[in-house]
Amino acid sequence: MTDSKSTKSSNHTSNEMWGGRFAAGPSAIMQEINASIDIDKRLWREDIDGSKAHANMLAAQGIITAEDRDQILGGLAKIAEEISIGAFAFSAEREDIHMNIEARLADLIGPAAGRLHTARSRNDQVATDFRLWCRAAATRMMAGLSALQTALVEKAETHADTVMPGFTHLQTAQPVTFGHHCLAYVEMFARDKGRFEDARARLNENPLGAAALAGTSFPLDREATSASLGFDRPMANSLDAVSSRDFALELLAAASICAVHVSRLAEEIVNWSSAQFGFVQLSDRFSTGSSIMPQKKNPDAAELCRAKSGRIIGDLNALLIMLKGLPLAYSKDMQEDKEQTFDGIDALELALAAMSGMISDMSVNEANMAAAAGSAFSTATDLADWLVRVLNMPFRQAHHVTGALVAMAESKGVDLADLSLDDMQSVEQSITQDVFSVLTVEASVASRTSFGGTAPDNVRQQARQWQAALTDQ
C-alpha cells in the first residue's frame, strides 16, 4: 500500500528498486511501457506462496534468522489479507506484483523485508509464480471439461434411442442416435482433458533458486521449496528455469485444441436450434432476443463460444511469435506472456461453463430429429448391406443395385421403404420381402452393434461407463 513517503518521487522509488546503478528515474513513457502490474497482479497469491516457501528455506539453511523469517511470514500474511479484501493499493511505479509486495512488506516490517530477496531474482520469482498459476489453471480446465462431459453423458443416456440424421459433408448420410452424437464430444473432451493433464505434469518443476540465470552461491535447499510448493522437482538447469515458457505454450495449445472442439459443438447447436433444423431448443437462460424482431430467440451463448476459439488460438499464436526469436536467458519480451495466457484460459473457462449450461438446459425435439433421420435415402447403406448379407452379393454390385433403387425412388418422389417389392425386383429379381425389415431408421441404428457403433444398447453401455469414470474423478 502506497503512502505519502513512497509516492513523493517516482525517481526515488525507481532507484530503490534498481539499486545505485541509475542516477535518474525513468520517463513517464518508460514507466508506462515497463509496468505490468495491471496484468500480473493476478499472481499475488502465487507470489506470496513462493515468498513464504523461500523465506522458510532461507531460515532452515541458516541464510536468514528465524526472527527475520517470522517477521517476513507475518508481513506476507498481512499483505495477503489486504489484497483479498481490496485494501491494497497497487502502484504502477513499482512495476509488477513482486515489487509491489516487497515494497509493502518493507512498510510493514522494515529492514527484514530486504532479506527476503536473498538468493532470488525476479526472473526465477516470476517463472515460479507463473508455473504455479498455470498448474492451477490446468486443474480448472480439467474440472470444467468434466462438468461438460457429465452434461453430455446425461443427454446421451436420455437419448440413447433418439434417432437423428448423421451427416457427412453436411448432407444426410446414415441414421445415428442423438446419444451417440453426444458421446462423440465426450470422447473429444476426454482427449482435451488428457492434454491438460499432460501439460500440468510437465510444467510441475520448480524454477525457484535459479536466481537471475546462473544459480546462486548461497547453500539453497531447492528440494525443500519444491516440496513446499507442490512441485515434483527443482528444474535442473538455471538458464532453462528462467527462460522457458513452453509450459504456457503447451497450456494454450491444449486450450486451443479444446476450443476448436467447443466451437464445433457450438456450431452444431446454432444449426440445430434454427427453424430450418428444429432439432433442439435452448433455454431462455442461454438465449437472447432481438431489439426489433420480437419473434427471435438467438443462440448467442453458442455463437460466443464459437467465437472464443479464434481468440484463444490468437493468444497461442501471439505467444509463439513473441518467444520464437528470444536468446537465453530472460528478456523483457517475456513480460508479454501472461496477458495472452490469462486471456486464453479465461476465455476457455467461460466457454466451458456456458457450454455445460446450454447442454444441461437444452430440450430435444425427437419428432423433428426422427423425421430428418429418415429423409434423403439415409437407409441406402442398410439396403446395400442386406444385399451382401442375405443374397451374398459382392458389395460393389450391391452398391450399384442400391444406387439404381435410390434413383428409382427419387424419380417417383418416395423413400426407399415406399417402393413396392415389384419395383425392387425390377432392378434385382432376387430381392425378397425381408428387405423392408432393414429400411426403417430404427432398424438401421439398432443394427450398428459393432464396437463404437450407434446402436442404442452400445450408447447406453458407453454412457454408463462414462458416468462411472466421471464419478470416480
GROMACS .gro file of N, CA, C and O in nm, residues 2 38 60 96 99 110 119 129 132 160 187 190 225 252 263 276 323 334 348 366 392 400 438 445 449 466 471:
model
  108
    2THR      N    1   0.065   0.213  -0.096
    2THR     CA    2   0.147   0.331  -0.104
    2THR      C    3   0.106   0.431   0.003
    2THR      O    4  -0.007   0.435   0.047
   38ASP      N    5  -0.090  -0.409  -1.387
   38ASP     CA    6  -0.231  -0.427  -1.421
   38ASP      C    7  -0.261  -0.570  -1.466
   38ASP      O    8  -0.374  -0.616  -1.454
   60ALA      N    9   1.581  -2.219   0.729
   60ALA     CA   10   1.622  -2.357   0.756
   60ALA      C   11   1.768  -2.379   0.719
   60ALA      O   12   1.839  -2.460   0.782
   96ASP      N   13   0.562  -0.420  -1.099
   96ASP     CA   14   0.499  -0.552  -1.107
   96ASP      C   15   0.454  -0.598  -0.969
   96ASP      O   16   0.473  -0.530  -0.867
   99MET      N   17   0.748  -0.637  -0.689
   99MET     CA   18   0.797  -0.516  -0.622
   99MET      C   19   0.688  -0.448  -0.541
   99MET      O   20   0.716  -0.384  -0.439
  110GLY      N   21   0.997  -0.334   0.796
  110GLY     CA   22   1.126  -0.267   0.795
  110GLY      C   23   1.236  -0.345   0.727
  110GLY      O   24   1.211  -0.421   0.632
  119ALA      N   25   1.933  -1.455  -0.258
  119ALA     CA   26   1.942  -1.575  -0.343
  119ALA      C   27   1.820  -1.592  -0.434
  119ALA      O   28   1.783  -1.703  -0.469
  129ASP      N   29   0.601  -1.814  -1.002
  129ASP     CA   30   0.462  -1.769  -0.989
  129ASP      C   31   0.379  -1.815  -1.108
  129ASP      O   32   0.266  -1.863  -1.093
  132LEU      N   33   0.304  -2.184  -1.111
  132LEU     CA   34   0.200  -2.215  -1.012
  132LEU      C   35   0.062  -2.178  -1.066
  132LEU      O   36  -0.034  -2.253  -1.049
  160ALA      N   37  -3.053  -4.226  -2.583
  160ALA     CA   38  -2.985  -4.339  -2.645
  160ALA      C   39  -3.065  -4.395  -2.762
  160ALA      O   40  -3.008  -4.452  -2.856
  187GLU      N   41  -1.586  -3.808  -2.598
  187GLU     CA   42  -1.454  -3.863  -2.632
  187GLU      C   43  -1.355  -3.752  -2.665
  187GLU      O   44  -1.239  -3.755  -2.621
  190ALA      N   45  -1.248  -3.578  -2.357
  190ALA     CA   46  -1.159  -3.663  -2.276
  190ALA      C   47  -1.015  -3.647  -2.322
  190ALA      O   48  -0.922  -3.640  -2.240
  225THR      N   49   1.198  -2.615  -0.119
  225THR     CA   50   1.098  -2.523  -0.176
  225THR      C   51   1.009  -2.595  -0.276
  225THR      O   52   0.891  -2.564  -0.288
  252LEU      N   53  -0.169  -2.325  -2.359
  252LEU     CA   54  -0.251  -2.259  -2.460
  252LEU      C   55  -0.275  -2.347  -2.581
  252LEU      O   56  -0.380  -2.336  -2.647
  263SER      N   57  -1.601  -2.513  -3.024
  263SER     CA   58  -1.656  -2.437  -3.137
  263SER      C   59  -1.735  -2.527  -3.230
  263SER      O   60  -1.841  -2.487  -3.282
  276GLN      N   61  -3.490  -2.406  -3.945
  276GLN     CA   62  -3.470  -2.498  -4.056
  276GLN      C   63  -3.438  -2.640  -4.008
  276GLN      O   64  -3.477  -2.737  -4.072
  323LEU      N   65   0.796  -1.547  -2.851
  323LEU     CA   66   0.908  -1.625  -2.797
  323LEU      C   67   1.008  -1.671  -2.902
  323LEU      O   68   1.122  -1.703  -2.869
  334MET      N   69   0.934  -1.128  -2.235
  334MET     CA   70   0.857  -1.229  -2.163
  334MET      C   71   0.751  -1.169  -2.072
  334MET      O   72   0.662  -1.241  -2.025
  348LEU      N   73  -1.155  -1.973  -2.237
  348LEU     CA   74  -1.195  -2.114  -2.243
  348LEU      C   75  -1.275  -2.153  -2.119
  348LEU      O   76  -1.375  -2.226  -2.130
  366GLU      N   77  -3.755  -3.468  -3.052
  366GLU     CA   78  -3.732  -3.603  -3.102
  366GLU      C   79  -3.806  -3.628  -3.233
  366GLU      O   80  -3.754  -3.697  -3.321
  392ASN      N   81  -2.568  -6.263  -5.054
  392ASN     CA   82  -2.427  -6.294  -5.080
  392ASN      C   83  -2.373  -6.222  -5.203
  392ASN      O   84  -2.290  -6.273  -5.276
  400HIS      N   85  -2.413  -5.080  -5.658
  400HIS     CA   86  -2.472  -5.043  -5.787
  400HIS      C   87  -2.623  -5.064  -5.786
  400HIS      O   88  -2.699  -4.977  -5.831
  438VAL      N   89  -3.511  -5.380  -4.293
  438VAL     CA   90  -3.391  -5.301  -4.264
  438VAL      C   91  -3.403  -5.157  -4.310
  438VAL      O   92  -3.308  -5.079  -4.296
  445VAL      N   93  -3.028  -4.801  -3.696
  445VAL     CA   94  -2.940  -4.773  -3.582
  445VAL      C   95  -2.924  -4.895  -3.493
  445VAL      O   96  -2.816  -4.919  -3.437
  449THR      N   97  -2.415  -5.251  -3.430
  449THR     CA   98  -2.374  -5.304  -3.299
  449THR      C   99  -2.223  -5.323  -3.287
  449THR      O  100  -2.175  -5.366  -3.181
  466TRP      N  101  -1.900  -4.404  -1.891
  466TRP     CA  102  -1.853  -4.267  -1.871
  466TRP      C  103  -1.903  -4.208  -1.740
  466TRP      O  104  -1.831  -4.135  -1.672
  471THR      N  105  -1.758  -4.004  -1.224
  471THR     CA  106  -1.787  -4.004  -1.081
  471THR      C  107  -1.661  -4.033  -1.000
  471THR      O  108  -1.641  -3.977  -0.892
   0.00000   0.00000   0.00000
